mmCIF file of N, CA and C in Angstrom:
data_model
loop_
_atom_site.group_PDB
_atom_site.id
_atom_site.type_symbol
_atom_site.label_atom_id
_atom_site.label_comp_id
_atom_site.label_asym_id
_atom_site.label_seq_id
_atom_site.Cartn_x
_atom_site.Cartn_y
_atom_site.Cartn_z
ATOM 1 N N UNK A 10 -1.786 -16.968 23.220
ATOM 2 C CA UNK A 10 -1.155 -15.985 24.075
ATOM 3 C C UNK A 10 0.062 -15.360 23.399
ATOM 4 N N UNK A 11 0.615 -16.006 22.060
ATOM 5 C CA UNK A 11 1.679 -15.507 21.821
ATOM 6 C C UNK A 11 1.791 -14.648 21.169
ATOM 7 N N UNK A 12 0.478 -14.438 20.294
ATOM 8 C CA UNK A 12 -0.199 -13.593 19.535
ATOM 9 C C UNK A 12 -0.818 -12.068 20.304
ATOM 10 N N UNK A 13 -0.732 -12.323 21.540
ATOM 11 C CA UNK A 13 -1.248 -11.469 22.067
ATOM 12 C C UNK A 13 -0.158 -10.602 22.925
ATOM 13 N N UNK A 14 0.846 -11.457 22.953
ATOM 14 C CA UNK A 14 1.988 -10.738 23.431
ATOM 15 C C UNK A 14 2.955 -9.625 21.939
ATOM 16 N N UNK A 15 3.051 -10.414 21.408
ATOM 17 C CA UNK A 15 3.435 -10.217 20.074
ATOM 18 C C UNK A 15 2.737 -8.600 19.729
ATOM 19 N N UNK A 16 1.719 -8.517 20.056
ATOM 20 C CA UNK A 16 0.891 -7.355 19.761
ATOM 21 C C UNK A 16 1.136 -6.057 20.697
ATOM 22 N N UNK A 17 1.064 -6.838 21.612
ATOM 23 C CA UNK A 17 1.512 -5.633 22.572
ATOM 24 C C UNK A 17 2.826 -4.852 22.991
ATOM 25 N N UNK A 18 3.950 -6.096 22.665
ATOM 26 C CA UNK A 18 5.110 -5.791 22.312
ATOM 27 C C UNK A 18 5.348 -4.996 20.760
ATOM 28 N N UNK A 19 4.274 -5.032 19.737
ATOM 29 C CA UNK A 19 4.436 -4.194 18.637
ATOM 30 C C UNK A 19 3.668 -2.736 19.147
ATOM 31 N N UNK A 20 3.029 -2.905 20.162
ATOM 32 C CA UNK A 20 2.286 -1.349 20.161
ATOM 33 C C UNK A 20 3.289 -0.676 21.195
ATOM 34 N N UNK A 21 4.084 -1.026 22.510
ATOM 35 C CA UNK A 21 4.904 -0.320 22.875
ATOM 36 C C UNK A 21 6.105 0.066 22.208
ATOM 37 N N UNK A 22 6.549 -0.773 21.800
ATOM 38 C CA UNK A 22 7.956 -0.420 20.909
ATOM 39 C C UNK A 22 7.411 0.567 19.252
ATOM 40 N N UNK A 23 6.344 0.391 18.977
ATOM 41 C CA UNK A 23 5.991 1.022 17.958
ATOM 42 C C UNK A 23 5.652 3.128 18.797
ATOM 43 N N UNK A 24 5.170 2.683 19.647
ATOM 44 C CA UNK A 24 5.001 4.120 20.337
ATOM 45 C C UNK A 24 6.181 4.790 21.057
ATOM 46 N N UNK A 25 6.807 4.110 20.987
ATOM 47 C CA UNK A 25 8.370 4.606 21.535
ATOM 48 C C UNK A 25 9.080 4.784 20.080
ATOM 49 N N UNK A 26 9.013 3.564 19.168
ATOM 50 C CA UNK A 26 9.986 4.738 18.071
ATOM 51 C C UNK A 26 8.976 5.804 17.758
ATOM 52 N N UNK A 27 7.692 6.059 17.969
ATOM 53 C CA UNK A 27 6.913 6.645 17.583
ATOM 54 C C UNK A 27 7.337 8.367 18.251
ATOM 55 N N UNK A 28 7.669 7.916 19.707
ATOM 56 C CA UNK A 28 8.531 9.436 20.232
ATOM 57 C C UNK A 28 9.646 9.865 20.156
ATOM 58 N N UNK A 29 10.773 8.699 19.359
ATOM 59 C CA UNK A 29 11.832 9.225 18.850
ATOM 60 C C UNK A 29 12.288 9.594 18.083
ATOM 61 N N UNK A 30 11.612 9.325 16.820
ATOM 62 C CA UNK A 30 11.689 9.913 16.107
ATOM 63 C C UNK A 30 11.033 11.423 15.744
ATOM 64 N N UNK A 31 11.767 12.632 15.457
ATOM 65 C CA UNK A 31 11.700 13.896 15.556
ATOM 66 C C UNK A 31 9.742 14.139 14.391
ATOM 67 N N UNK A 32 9.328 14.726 14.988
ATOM 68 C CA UNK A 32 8.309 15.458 13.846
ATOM 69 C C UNK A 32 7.128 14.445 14.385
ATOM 70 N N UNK A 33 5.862 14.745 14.058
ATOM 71 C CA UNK A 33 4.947 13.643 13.233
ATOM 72 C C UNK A 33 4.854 12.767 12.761
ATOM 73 N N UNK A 34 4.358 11.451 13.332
ATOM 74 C CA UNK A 34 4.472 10.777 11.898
ATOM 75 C C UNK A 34 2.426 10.764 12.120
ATOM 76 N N UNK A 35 2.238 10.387 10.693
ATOM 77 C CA UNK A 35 1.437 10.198 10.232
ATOM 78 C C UNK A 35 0.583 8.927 9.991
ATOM 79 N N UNK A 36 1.353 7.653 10.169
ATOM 80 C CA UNK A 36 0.609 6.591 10.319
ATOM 81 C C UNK A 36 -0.240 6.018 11.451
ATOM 82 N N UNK A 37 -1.579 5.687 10.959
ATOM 83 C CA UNK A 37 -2.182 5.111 12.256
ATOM 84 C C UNK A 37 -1.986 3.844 13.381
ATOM 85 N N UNK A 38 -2.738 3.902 14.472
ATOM 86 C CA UNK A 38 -2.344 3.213 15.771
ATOM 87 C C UNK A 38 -1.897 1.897 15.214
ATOM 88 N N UNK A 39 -3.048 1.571 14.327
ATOM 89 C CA UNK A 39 -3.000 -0.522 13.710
ATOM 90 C C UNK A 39 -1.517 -0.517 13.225
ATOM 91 N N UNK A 40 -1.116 0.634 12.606
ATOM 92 C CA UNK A 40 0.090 0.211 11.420
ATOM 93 C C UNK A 40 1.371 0.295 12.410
ATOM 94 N N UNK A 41 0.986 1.320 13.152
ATOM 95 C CA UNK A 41 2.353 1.495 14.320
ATOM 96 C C UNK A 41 3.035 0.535 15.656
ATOM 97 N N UNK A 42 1.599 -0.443 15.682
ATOM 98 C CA UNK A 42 1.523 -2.128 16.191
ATOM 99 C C UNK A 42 2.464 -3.097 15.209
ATOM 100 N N UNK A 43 1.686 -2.775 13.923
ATOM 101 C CA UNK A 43 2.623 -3.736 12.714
ATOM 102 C C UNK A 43 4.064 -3.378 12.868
ATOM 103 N N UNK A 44 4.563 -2.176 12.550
ATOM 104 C CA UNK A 44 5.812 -1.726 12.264
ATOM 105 C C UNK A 44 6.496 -1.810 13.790
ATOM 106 N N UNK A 45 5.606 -1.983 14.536
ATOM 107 C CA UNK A 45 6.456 -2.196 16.238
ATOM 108 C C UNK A 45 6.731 -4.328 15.981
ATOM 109 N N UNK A 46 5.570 -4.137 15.931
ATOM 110 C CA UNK A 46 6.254 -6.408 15.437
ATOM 111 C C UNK A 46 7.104 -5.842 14.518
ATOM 112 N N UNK A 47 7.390 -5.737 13.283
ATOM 113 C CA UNK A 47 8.601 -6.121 12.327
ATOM 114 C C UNK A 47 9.811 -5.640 12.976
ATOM 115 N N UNK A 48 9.399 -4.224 13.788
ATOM 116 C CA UNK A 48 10.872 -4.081 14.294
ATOM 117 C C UNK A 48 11.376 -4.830 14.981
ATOM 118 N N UNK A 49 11.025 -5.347 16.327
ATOM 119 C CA UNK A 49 10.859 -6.337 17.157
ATOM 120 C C UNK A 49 11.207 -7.685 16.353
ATOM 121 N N UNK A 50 11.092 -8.065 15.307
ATOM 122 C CA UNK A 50 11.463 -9.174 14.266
ATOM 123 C C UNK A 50 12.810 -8.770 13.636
ATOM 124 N N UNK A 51 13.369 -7.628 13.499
ATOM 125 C CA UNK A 51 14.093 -7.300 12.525
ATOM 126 C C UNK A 51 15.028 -7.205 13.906
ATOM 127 N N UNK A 52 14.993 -7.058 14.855
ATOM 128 C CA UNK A 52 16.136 -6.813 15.923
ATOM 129 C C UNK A 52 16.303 -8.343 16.299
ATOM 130 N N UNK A 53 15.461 -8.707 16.782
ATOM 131 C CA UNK A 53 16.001 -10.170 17.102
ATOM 132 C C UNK A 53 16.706 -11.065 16.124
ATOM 133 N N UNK A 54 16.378 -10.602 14.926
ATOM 134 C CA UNK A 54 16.968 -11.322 13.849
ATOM 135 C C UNK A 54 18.933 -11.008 14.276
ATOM 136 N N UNK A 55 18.872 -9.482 14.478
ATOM 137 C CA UNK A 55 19.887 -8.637 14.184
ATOM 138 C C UNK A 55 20.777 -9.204 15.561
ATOM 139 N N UNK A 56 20.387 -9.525 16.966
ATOM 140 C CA UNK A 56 20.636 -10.281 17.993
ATOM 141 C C UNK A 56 21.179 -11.251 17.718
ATOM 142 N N UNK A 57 20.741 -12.366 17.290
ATOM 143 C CA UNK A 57 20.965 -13.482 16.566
ATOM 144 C C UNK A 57 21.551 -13.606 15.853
ATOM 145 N N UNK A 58 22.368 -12.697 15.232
ATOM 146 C CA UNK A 58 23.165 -12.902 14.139
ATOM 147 C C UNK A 58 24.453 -12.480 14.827
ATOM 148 N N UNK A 59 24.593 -12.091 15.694
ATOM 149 C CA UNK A 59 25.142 -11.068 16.243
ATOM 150 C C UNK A 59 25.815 -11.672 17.586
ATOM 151 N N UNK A 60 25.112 -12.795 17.799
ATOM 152 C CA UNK A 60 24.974 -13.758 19.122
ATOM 153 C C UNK A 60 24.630 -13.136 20.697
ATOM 154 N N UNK A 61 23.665 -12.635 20.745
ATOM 155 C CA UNK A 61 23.466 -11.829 21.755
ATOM 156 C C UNK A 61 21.488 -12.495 22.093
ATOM 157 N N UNK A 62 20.914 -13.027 21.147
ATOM 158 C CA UNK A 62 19.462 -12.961 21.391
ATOM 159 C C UNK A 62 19.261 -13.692 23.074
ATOM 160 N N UNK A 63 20.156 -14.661 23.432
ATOM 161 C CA UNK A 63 20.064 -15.427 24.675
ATOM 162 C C UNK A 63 21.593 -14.823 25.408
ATOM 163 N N UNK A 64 20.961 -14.389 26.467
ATOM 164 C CA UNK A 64 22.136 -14.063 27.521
ATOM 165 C C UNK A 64 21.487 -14.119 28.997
ATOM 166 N N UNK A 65 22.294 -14.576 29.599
ATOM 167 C CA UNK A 65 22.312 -14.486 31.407
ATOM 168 C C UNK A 65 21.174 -13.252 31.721
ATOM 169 N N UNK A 66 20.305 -13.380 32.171
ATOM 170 C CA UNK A 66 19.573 -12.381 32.755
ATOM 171 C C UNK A 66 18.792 -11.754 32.120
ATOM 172 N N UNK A 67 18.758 -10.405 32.161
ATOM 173 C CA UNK A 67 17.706 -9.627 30.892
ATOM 174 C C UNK A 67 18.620 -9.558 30.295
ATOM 175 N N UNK A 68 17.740 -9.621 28.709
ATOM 176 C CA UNK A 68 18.583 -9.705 26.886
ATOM 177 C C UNK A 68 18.565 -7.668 26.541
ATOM 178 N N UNK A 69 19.127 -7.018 27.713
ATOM 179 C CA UNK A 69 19.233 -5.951 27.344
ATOM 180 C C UNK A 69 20.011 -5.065 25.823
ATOM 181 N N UNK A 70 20.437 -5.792 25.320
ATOM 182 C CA UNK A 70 21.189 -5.711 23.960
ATOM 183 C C UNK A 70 20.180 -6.287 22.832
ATOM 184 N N UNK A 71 19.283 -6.844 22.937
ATOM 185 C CA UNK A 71 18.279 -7.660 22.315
ATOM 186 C C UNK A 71 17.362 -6.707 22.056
ATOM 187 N N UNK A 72 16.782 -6.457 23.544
ATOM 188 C CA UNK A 72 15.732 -5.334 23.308
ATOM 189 C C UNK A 72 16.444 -4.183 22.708
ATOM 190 N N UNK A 73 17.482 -3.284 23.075
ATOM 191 C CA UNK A 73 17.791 -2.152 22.735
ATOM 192 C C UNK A 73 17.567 -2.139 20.872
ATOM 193 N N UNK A 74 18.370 -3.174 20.583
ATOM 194 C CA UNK A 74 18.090 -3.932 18.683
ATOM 195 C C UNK A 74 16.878 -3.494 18.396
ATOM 196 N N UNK A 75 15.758 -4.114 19.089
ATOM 197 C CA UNK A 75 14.609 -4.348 19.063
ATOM 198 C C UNK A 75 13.978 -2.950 18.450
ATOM 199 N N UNK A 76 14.272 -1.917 19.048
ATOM 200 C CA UNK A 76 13.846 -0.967 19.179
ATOM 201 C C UNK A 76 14.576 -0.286 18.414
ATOM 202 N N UNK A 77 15.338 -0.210 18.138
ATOM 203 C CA UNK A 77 16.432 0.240 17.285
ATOM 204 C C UNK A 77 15.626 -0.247 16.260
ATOM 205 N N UNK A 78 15.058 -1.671 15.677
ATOM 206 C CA UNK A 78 14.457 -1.962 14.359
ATOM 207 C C UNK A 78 13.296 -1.172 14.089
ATOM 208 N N UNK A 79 12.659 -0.956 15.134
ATOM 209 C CA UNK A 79 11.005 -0.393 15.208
ATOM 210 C C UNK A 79 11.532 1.116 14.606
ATOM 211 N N UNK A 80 12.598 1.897 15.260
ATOM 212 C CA UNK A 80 12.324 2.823 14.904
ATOM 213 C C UNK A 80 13.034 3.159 13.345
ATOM 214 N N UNK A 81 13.721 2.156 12.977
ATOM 215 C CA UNK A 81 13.794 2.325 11.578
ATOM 216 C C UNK A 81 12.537 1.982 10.685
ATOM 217 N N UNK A 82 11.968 0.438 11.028
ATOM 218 C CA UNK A 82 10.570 0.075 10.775
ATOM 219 C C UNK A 82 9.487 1.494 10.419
ATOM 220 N N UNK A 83 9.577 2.075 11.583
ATOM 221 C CA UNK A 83 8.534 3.234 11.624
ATOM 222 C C UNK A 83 8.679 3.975 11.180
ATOM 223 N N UNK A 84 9.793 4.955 11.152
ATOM 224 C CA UNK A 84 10.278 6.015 10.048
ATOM 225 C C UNK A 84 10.167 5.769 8.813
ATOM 226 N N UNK A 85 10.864 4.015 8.358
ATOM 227 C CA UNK A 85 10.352 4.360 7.065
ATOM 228 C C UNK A 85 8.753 3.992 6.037
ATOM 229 N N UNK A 86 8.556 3.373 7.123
ATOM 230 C CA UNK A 86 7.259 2.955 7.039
ATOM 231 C C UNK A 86 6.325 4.202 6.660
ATOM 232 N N UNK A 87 6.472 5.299 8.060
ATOM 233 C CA UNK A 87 5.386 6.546 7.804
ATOM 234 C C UNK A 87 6.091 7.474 6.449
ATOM 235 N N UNK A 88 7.408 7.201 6.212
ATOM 236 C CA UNK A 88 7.775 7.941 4.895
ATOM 237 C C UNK A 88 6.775 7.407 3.708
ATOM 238 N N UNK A 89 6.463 5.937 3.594
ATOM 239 C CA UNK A 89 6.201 5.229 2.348
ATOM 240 C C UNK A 89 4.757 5.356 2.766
ATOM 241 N N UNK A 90 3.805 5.698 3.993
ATOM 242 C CA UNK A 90 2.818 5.548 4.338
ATOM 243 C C UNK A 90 2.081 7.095 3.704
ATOM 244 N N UNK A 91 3.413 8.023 4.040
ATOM 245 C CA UNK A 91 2.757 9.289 3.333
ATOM 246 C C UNK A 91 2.933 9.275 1.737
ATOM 247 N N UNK A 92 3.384 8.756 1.192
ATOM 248 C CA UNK A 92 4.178 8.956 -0.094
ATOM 249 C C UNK A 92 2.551 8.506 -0.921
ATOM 250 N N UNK A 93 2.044 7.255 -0.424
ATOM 251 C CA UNK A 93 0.934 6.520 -0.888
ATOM 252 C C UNK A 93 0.216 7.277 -0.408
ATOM 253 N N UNK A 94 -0.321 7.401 0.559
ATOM 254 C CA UNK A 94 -1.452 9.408 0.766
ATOM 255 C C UNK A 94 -1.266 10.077 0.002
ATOM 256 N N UNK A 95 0.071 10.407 -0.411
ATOM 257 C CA UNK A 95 -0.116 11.619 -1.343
ATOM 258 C C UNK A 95 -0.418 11.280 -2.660
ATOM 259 N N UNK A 96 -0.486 10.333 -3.024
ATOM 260 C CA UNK A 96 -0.665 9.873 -4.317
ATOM 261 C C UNK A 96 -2.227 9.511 -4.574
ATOM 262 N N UNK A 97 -2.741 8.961 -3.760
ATOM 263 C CA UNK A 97 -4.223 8.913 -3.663
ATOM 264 C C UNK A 97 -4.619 10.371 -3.967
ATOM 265 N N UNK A 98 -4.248 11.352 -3.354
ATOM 266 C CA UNK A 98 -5.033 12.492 -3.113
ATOM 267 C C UNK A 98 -4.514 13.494 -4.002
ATOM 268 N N UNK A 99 -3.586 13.177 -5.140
ATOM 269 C CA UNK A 99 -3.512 13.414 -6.383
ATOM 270 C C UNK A 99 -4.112 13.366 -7.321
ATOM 271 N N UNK A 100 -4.555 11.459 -7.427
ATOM 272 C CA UNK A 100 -5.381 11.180 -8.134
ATOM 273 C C UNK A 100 -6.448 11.618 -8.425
ATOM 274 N N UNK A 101 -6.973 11.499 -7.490
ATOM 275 C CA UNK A 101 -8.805 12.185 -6.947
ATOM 276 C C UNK A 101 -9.021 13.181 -7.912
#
């Protein structure tokens, strides 16, 4: 089950940095799940360091991180996601 939460928490937070960030991006649904977990990993880390991951009630500072990671996750992710597209389709 944790695996399955994990996933779904990478596909919402991945589709939300997915609308905040300005333009297109270009990477597909699977990768925008991945880059929604690492963000989601990279904020809680950032919580935790920070001393905020456990608090009284909802971890509203946790999540906000959270998402805050995804959408760095995702931006630069679809930067390096196009960079390798374009290089394939150079080659060719």
């Amino acid at each position: 089950m944790t695996w399955l939460w994990a996933i779904i928490v990478g596909l919402v937070l991945g589709l939300i940095a997915k609308a905040i960030i300005p333009g297109k991006q270009q990477i597909p649904l699977w990768l925008t799940v991945i880059f929604g977990m690492l963000g989601s990993v990279l904020g809680n880390w950032v919580a935790t360091g920070i001393g905020v991951a456990d608090t009284k009630g909802i971890d509203w500072i946790r999540h906000l991180l959270q998402l805050a990671g995804a959408v760095v996750v995702v931006a630069v992710g679809d930067r390096l996601w196009m960079s390798m597209r374009g290089r394939k389709k150079h080659a060719a």
